[in-house]
Short mmCIF file of C-alpha atoms in Angstrom, two decimals:
data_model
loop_
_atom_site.label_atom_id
_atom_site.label_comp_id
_atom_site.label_asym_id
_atom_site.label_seq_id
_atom_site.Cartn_x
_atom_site.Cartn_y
_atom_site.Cartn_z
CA UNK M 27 -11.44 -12.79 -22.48
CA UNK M 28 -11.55 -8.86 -23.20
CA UNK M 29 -14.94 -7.77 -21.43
CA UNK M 30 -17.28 -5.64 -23.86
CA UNK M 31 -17.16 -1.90 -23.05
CA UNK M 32 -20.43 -0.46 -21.91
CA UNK M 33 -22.46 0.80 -24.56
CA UNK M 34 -22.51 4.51 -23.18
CA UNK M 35 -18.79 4.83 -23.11
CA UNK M 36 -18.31 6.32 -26.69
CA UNK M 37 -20.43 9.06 -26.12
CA UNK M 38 -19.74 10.01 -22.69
CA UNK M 39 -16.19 10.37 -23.96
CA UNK M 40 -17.64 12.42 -27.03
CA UNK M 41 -19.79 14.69 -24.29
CA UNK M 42 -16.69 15.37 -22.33
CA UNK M 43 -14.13 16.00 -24.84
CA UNK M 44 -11.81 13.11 -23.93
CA UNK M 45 -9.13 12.29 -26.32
CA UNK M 46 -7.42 9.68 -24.56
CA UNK M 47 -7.40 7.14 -21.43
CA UNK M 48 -4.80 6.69 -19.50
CA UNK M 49 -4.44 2.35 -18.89
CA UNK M 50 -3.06 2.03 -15.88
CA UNK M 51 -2.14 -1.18 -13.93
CA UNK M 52 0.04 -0.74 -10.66
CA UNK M 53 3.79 -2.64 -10.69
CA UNK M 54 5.33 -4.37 -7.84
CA UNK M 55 6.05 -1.24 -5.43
CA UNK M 56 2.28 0.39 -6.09
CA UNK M 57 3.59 2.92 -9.21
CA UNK M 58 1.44 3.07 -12.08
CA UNK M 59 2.18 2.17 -15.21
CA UNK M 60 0.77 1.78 -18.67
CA UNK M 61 0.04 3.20 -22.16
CA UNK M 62 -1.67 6.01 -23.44
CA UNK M 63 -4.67 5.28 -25.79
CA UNK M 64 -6.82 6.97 -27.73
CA UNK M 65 -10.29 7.61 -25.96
CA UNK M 66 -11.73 5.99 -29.39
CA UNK M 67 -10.02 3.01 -29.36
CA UNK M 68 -10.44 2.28 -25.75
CA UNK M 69 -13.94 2.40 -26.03
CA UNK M 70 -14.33 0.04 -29.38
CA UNK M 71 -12.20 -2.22 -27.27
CA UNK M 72 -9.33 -2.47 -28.49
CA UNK M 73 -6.54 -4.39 -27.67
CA UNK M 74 -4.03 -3.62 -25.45
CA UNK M 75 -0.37 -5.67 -24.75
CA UNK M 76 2.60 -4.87 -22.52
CA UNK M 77 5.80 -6.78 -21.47
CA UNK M 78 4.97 -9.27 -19.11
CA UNK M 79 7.82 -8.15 -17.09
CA UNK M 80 7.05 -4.51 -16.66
CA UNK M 81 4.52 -5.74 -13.31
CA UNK M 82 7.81 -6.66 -11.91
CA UNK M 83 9.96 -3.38 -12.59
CA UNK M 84 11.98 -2.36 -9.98
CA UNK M 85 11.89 1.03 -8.59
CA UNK M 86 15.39 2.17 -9.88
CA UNK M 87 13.88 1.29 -13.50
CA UNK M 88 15.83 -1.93 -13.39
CA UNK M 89 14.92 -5.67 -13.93
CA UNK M 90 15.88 -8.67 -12.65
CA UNK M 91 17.00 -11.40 -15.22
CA UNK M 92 16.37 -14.27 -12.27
CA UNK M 93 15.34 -17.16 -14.80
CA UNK M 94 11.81 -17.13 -13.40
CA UNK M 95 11.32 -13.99 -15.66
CA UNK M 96 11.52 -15.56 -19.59
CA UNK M 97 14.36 -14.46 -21.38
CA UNK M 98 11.74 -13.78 -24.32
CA UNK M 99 10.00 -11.34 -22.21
CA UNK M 100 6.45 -11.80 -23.37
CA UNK M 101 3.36 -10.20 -23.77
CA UNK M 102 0.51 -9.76 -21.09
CA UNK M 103 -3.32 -8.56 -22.46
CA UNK M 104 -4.04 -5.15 -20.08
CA UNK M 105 -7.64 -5.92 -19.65
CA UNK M 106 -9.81 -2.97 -18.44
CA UNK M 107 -12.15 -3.01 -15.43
CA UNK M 108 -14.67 -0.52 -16.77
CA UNK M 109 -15.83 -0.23 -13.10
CA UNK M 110 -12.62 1.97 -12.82
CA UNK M 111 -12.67 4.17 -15.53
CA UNK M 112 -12.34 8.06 -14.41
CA UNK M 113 -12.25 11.66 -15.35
CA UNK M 114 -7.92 12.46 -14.37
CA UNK M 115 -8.60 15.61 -12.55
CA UNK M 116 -4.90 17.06 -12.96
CA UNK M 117 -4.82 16.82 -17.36
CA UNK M 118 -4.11 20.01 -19.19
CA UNK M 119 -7.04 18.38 -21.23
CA UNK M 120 -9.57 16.37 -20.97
CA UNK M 121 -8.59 12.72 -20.25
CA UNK M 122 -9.54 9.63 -18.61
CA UNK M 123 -8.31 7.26 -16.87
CA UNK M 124 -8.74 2.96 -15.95
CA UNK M 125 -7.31 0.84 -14.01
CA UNK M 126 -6.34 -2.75 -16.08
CA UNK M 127 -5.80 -6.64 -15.08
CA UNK M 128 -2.67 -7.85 -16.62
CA UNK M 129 -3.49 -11.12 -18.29
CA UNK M 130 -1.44 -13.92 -19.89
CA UNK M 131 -2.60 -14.61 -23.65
CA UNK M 132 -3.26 -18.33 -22.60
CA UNK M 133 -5.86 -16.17 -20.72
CA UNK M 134 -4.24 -16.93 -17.05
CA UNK M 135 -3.90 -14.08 -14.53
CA UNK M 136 -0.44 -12.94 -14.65
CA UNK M 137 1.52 -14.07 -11.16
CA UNK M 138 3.60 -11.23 -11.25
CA UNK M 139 0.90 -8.54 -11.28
CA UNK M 140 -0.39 -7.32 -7.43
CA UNK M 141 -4.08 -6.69 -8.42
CA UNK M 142 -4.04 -10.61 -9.45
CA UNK M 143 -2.56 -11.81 -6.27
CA UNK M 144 -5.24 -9.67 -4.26
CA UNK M 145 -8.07 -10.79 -6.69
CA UNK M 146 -6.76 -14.84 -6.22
CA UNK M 147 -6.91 -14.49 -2.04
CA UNK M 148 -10.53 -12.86 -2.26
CA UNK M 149 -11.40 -16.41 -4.37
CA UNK M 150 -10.17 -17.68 -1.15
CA UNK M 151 -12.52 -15.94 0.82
CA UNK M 152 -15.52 -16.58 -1.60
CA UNK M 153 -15.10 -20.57 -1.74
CA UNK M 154 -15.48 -20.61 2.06
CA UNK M 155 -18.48 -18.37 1.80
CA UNK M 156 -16.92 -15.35 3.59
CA UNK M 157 -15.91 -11.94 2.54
CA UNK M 158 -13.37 -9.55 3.86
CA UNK M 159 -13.85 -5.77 4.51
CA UNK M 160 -10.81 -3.29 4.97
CA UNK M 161 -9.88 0.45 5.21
CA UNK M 162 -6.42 1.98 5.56
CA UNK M 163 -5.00 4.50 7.04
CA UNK M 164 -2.50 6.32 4.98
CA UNK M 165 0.31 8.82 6.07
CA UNK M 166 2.78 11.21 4.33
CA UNK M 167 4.08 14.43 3.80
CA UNK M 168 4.10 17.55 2.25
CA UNK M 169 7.41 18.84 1.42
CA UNK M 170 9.51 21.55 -0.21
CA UNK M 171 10.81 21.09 -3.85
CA UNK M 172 13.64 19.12 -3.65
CA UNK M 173 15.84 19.16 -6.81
CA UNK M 174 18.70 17.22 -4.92
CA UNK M 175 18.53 14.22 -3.52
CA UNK M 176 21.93 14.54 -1.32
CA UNK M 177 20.18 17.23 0.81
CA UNK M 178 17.36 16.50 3.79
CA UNK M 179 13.65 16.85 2.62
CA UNK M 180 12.57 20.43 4.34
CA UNK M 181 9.08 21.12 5.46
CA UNK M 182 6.99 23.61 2.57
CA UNK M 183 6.74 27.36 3.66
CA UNK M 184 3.18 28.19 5.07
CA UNK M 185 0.98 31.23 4.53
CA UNK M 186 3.22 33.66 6.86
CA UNK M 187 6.41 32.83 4.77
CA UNK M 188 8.06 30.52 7.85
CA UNK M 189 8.16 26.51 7.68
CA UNK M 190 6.66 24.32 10.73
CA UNK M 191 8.54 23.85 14.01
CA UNK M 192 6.77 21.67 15.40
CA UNK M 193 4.19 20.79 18.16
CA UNK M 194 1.25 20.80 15.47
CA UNK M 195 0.17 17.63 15.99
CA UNK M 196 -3.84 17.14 15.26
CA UNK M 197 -3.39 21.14 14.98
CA UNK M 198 -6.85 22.32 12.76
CA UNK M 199 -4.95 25.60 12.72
CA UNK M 200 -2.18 24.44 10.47
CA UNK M 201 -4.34 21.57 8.61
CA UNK M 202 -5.46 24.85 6.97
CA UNK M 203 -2.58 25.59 5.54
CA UNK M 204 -2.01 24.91 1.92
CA UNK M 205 -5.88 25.34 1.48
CA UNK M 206 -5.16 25.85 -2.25
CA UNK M 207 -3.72 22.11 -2.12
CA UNK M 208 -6.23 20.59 0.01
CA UNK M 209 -9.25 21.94 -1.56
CA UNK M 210 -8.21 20.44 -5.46
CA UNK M 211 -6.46 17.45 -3.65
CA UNK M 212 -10.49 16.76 -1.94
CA UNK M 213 -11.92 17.85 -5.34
CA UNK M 214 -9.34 14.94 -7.43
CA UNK M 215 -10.51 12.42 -4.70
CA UNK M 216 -14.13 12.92 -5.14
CA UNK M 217 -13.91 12.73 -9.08
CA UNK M 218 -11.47 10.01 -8.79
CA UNK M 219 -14.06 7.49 -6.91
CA UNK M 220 -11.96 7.85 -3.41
CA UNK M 221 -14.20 7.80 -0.45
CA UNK M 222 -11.93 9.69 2.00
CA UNK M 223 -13.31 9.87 5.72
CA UNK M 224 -11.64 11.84 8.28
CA UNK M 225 -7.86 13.94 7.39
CA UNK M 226 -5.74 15.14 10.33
CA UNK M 227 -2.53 16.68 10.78
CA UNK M 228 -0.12 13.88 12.28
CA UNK M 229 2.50 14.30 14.74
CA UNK M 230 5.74 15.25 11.97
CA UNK M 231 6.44 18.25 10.42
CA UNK M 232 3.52 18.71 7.95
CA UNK M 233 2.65 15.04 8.22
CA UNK M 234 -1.02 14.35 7.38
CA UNK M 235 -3.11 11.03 7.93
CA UNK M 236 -6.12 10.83 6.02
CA UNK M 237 -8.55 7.37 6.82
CA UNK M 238 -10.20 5.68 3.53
CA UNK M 239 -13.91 3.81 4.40
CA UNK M 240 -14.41 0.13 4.12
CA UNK M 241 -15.33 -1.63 1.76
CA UNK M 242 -14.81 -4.45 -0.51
CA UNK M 243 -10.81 -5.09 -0.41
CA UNK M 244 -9.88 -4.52 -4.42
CA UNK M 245 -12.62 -1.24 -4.36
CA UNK M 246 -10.36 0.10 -1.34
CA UNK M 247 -6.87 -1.09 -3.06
CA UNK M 248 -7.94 0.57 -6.25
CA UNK M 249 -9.13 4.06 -4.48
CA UNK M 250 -5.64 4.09 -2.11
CA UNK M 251 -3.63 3.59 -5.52
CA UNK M 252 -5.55 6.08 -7.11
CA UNK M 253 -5.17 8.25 -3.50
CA UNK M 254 -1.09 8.08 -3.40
CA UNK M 255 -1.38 8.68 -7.44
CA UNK M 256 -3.55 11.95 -6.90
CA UNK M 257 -1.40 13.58 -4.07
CA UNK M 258 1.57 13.41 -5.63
CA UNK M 259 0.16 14.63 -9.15
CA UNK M 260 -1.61 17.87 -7.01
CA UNK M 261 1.17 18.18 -4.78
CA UNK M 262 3.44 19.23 -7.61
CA UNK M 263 0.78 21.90 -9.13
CA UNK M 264 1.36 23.44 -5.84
CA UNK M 265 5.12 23.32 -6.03
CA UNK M 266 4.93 20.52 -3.24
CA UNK M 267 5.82 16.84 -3.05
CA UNK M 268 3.45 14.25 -1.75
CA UNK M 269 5.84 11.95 -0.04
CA UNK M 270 4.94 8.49 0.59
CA UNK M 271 8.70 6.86 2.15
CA UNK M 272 8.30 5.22 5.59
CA UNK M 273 10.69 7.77 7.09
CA UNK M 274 11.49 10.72 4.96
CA UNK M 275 12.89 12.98 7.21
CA UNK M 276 15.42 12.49 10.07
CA UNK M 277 13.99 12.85 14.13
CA UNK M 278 10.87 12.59 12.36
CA UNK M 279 7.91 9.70 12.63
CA UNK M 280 7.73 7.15 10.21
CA UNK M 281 4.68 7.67 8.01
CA UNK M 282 2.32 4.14 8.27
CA UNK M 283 -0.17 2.64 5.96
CA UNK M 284 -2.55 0.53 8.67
CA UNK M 285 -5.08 -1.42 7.82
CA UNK M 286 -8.01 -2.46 9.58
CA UNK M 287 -9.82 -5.38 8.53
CA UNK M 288 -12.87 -7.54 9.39
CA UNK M 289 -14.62 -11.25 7.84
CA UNK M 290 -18.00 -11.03 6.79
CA UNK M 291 -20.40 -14.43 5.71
CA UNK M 292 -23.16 -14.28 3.08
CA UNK M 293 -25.38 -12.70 5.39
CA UNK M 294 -23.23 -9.72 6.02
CA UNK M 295 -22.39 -10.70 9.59
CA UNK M 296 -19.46 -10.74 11.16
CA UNK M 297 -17.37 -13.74 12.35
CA UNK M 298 -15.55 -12.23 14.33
CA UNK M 299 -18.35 -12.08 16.89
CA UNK M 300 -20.23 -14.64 18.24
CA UNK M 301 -24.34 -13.77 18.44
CA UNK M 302 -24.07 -13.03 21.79
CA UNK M 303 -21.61 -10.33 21.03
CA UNK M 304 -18.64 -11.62 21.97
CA UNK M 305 -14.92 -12.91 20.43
CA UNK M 306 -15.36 -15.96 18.18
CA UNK M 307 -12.79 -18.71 17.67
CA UNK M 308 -13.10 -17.57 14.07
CA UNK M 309 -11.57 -14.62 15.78
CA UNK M 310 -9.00 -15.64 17.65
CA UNK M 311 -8.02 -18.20 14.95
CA UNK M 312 -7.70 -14.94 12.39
CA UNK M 313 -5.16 -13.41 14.83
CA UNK M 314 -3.48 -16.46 15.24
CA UNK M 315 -2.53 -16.19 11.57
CA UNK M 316 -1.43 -12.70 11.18
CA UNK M 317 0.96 -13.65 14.40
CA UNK M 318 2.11 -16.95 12.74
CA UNK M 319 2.56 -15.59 9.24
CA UNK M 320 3.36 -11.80 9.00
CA UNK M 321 6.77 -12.14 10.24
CA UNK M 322 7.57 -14.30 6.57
CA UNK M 323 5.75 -11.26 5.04
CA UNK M 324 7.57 -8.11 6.33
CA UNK M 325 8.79 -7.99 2.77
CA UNK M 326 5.55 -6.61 1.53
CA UNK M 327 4.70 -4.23 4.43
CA UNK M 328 7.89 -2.83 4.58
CA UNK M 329 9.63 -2.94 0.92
CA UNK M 330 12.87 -0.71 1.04
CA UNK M 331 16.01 -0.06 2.66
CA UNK M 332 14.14 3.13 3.84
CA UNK M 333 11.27 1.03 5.20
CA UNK M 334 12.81 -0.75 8.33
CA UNK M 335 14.07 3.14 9.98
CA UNK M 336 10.27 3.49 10.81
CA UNK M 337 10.43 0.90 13.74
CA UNK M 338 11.24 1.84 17.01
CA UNK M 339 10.05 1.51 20.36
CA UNK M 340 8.21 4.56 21.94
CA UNK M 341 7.27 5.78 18.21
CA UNK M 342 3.58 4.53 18.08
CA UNK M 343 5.32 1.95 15.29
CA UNK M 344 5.26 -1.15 16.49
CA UNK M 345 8.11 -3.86 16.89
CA UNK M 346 6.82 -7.00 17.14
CA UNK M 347 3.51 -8.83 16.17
CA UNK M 348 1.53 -8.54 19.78
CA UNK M 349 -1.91 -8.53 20.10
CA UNK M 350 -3.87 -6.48 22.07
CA UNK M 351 -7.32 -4.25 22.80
CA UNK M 352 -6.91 -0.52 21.98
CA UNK M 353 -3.18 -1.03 22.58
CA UNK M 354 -1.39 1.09 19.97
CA UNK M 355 2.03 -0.20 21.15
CA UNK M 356 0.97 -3.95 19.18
CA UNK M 357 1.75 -4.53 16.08
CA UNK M 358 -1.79 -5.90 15.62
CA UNK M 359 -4.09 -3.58 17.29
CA UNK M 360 -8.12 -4.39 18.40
CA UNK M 361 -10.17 -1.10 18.31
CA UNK M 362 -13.26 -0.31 21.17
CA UNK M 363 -16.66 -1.19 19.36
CA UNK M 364 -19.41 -2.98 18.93
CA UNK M 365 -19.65 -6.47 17.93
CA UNK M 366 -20.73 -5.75 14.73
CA UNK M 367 -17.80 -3.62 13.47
CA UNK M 368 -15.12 -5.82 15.29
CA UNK M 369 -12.04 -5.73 13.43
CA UNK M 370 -8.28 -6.19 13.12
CA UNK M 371 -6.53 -3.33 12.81
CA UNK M 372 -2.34 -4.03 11.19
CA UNK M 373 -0.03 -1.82 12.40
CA UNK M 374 2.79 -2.69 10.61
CA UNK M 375 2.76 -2.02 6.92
CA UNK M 376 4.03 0.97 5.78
CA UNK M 377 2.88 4.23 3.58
CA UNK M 378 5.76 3.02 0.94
CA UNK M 379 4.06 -0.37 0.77
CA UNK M 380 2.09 -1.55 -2.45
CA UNK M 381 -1.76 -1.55 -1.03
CA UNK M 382 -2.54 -4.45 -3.52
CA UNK M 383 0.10 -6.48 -1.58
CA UNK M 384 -0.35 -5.58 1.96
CA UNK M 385 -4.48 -6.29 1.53
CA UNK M 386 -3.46 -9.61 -0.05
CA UNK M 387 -0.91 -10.64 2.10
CA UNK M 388 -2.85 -9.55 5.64
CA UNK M 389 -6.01 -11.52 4.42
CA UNK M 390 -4.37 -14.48 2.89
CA UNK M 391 -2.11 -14.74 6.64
CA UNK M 392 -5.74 -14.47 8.49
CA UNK M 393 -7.63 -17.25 6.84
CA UNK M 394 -4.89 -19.26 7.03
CA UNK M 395 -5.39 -18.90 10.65
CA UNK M 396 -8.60 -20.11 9.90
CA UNK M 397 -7.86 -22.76 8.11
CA UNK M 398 -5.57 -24.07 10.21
CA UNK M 399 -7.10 -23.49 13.50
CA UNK M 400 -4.44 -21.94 14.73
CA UNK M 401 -4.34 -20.49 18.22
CA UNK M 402 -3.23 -16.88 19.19
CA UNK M 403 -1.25 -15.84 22.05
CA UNK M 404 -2.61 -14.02 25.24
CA UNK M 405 -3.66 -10.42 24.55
CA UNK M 406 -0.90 -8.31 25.76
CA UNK M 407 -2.56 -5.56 27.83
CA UNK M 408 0.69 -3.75 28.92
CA UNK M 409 3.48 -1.86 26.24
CA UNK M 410 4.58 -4.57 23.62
CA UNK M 411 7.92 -2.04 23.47
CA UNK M 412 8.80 -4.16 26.85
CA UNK M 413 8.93 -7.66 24.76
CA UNK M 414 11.52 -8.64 22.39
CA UNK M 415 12.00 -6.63 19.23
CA UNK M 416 10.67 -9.48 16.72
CA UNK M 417 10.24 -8.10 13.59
CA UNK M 418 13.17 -8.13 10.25
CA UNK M 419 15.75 -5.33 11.02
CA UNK M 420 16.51 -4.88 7.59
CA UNK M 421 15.41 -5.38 4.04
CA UNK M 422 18.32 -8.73 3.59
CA UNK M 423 16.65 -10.55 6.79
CA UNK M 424 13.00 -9.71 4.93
CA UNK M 425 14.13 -10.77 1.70
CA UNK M 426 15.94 -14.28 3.47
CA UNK M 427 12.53 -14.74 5.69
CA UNK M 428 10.05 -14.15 2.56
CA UNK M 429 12.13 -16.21 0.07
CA UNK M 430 13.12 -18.89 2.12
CA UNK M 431 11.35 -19.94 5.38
CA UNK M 432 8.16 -21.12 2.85
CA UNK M 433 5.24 -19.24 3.75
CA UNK M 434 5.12 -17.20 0.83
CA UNK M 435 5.14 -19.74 -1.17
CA UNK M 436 2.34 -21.27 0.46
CA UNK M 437 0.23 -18.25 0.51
CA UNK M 438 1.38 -16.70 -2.82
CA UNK M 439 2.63 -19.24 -5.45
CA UNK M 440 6.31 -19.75 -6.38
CA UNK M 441 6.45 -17.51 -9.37
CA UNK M 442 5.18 -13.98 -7.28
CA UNK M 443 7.25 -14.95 -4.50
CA UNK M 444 10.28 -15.58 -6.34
CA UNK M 445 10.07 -12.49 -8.50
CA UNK M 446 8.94 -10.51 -5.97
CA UNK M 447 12.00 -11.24 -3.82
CA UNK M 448 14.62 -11.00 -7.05
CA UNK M 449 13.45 -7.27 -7.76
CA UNK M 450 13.86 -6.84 -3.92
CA UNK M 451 17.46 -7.95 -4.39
CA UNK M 452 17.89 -5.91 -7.80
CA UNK M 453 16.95 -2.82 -5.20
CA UNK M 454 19.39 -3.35 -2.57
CA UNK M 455 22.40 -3.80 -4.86
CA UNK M 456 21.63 -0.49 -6.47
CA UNK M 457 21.50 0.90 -2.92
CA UNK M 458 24.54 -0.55 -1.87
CA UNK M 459 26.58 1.21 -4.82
CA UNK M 460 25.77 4.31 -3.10
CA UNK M 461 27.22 5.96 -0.59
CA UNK M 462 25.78 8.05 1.90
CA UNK M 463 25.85 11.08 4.00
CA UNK M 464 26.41 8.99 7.98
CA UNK M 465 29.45 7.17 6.11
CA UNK M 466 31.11 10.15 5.32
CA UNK M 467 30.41 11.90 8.02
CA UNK M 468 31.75 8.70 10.57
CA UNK M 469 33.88 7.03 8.42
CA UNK M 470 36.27 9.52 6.60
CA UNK M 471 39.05 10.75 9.27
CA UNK M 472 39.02 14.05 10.50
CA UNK M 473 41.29 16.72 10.05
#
């Protein structure tokens, strides 16, 4: 059922000269997409349809025609969350935007939208009487117009004219730079709903890492969908790109999307420590099912061919799913603090990832763990680089692991998992009709 629009909405829209709303819902890699509607309608109510199929468009613009996709290609309601709606801070002219649920018309969530999946495992959590709480981390870069794709990405001039060299890691200095950027960027954020909390300069050439605050997981997958949506929109009004790939630039570090996460019950406490402060089996039994699930997962956390260059040893990204305190060389990391804000913190995903999907699939892996009682391994306390390198080395073993091994299916439902993985496969074959810059430089003889 359509929920009514607040009362207020017609004449807010009226006080602020908005013409139309932008209803967006985010696809399978995180991209929105949508319709444009006239601020009038939206706020009668009206009605709103779009091909059930369009959740499941691949990033080249392509489809899959895997028969779990009906050849009719029907209709899905976009039903608003009013909760969402926003000024867009980057419009020529007034507009707004909302974030919509795609619904079947039998009234079912659809299976192949992301923001369903993540609403279905919170359910999860609220049968049990729990609730999760998460924040990311989210990386990427700043870069130079880049008008052809055969060429590297380059670094964006600064204020003196030259580009970065390096060695500005956590640099204040050069977290200046762009101020014109930064300032509107902070400014879209705020109007936008995004609680931002601390932004640093990372280790890469004008790499930049700025944290989200915790909250309730579809609040914080909203806010980093509307986060990657913003940068990129403000980058380009500063002749910039905002780029979001796990490794854009050769030599240079992979840009992450980590999540921490904690398990709170009805009273706002949380299971993961006992009342006398320290480690519950609830836990230990959460770890346990990040370790014994993630690995079927990787296709979420790392989606592209792109994605699997990020992890190498020695890189701060992590190679297998080891658990440890404070140890950044894990793939699943335990920050210092106190019991109360004991937490999990994911290494793995990357900044290309769809946050609806790697929210849903880290919390649905936990409580498995939970649900299963399943035990974790020892903590590792020295470098997890020295163990076996355990994750997918490429998008085909993800794809194999996610479709076939079961655990998807499990956790997500036959119809997302099978989709998902076609418009994975739709992906690679349009990368493997191209061919790139290392083949011809390797593989064409020399004069």
């Amino acid at each position: 059922m359509r929920p009514t629009p607040p009362v207020h909405l017609a004449a807010d829209f009226a006080a602020r000269g908005i013409a139309d709303v932008e209803c967006l819902f985010p696809d399978v890699s995180g991209y929105p997409r949508g319709k444009l509607m006239p601020a009038k309608s939206f706020a009668s109510g009206a009605e709103l349809r779009i091909a059930q199929a369009i959740p499941m468009q691949c990033v080249t613009g392509d489809y899959s025609y895997d028969p779990i996709f009906p050849d009719q290609d029907p209709d899905v309601a976009l039903v608003p969350d009013y909760a969402t709606v926003r000024p867009v801070p980057w419009a020529s002219v007034p507009r707004a935007l909302a974030i919509h649920d795609c619904v079947e018309l039998t009234g079912e969530p659809c299976r192949f939208a992301p923001r369903s999946l993540l609403k279905d495992v919170m359910a999860r959590y609220e049968r049990r009487g729990l609730r999760a709480v998460v924040a990311p981390e989210i990386e990427f870069y700043l870069t130079a117009p880049s008008e052809d794709p055969a060429q590297p990405l380059r670094a964006p001039p600064m204020r003196g004219g030259r580009t970065e060299v390096g060695q500005s890691a956590f640099s204040l200095g050069t977290l200046n730079e762009h101020a014109a950027f930064w300032d509107e960027f902070r400014a879209a954020l705020e109007a936008l709903g995004v609680r931002a909390d601390t932004w640093i300069h990372e280790v890469g050439l004008s790499q930049f890492e700025i944290n989200l605050l915790h909250d309730d997981p579809l609040v914080v997958a909203d806010q980093a969908f509307l986060f990657k949506y913003a940068a990129k929109e403000v980058a380009l009004r500063h002749g910039m790109n905002a780029v979001f790939m796990a490794k854009p630039i050769a030599g240079q570090p992979g840009s992450s999307m980590h999540l921490h996460q904690s398990v709170v019950d009805a009273d706002g406490r949380n299971v993961f420590s006992d009342p006398d402060g320290g480690e519950s089996v609830l836990f230990r039994q959460y770890i346990a099912g990040l370790q014994a699930n993630l690995p079927s997962l990787m296709l979420v956390f790392a989606p592209f061919v792109n994605s699997y260059r990020r992890f190498i040893k020695h890189s701060q990204a992590p190679v297998n799913f080891h658990w440890g305190h404070d140890n950044r060389t894990a793939g699943l990391r335990i920050p210092r603090s106190g019991p109360a804000a004991r937490r999990v913190e994911n290494r793995v995903a990357g900044a290309d990832a769809n946050p609806y999907l790697v929210i849903a699939a880290t919390l649905a892996a936990g409580l498995d763990g939970i649900e299963r009682a399943l035990p974790p391994t020892d903590p590792m306390g020295d470098s997890a680089y020295e163990q076996a390198h355990t994750l997918p080395r490429s998008l085909v073993s993800a794809i194999e692991a996610f479709a076939g091994d079961g655990v998807a299916t499990r956790l997500f439902g036959e119809r997302f998992v099978r989709g998902y993985a076609s418009t994975k496969e739709v992906e690679y074959e349009s990368w493997l009709a191209e061919i790139g810059a290392w083949e011809r430089r390797f593989l064409v003889p020399q004069a």
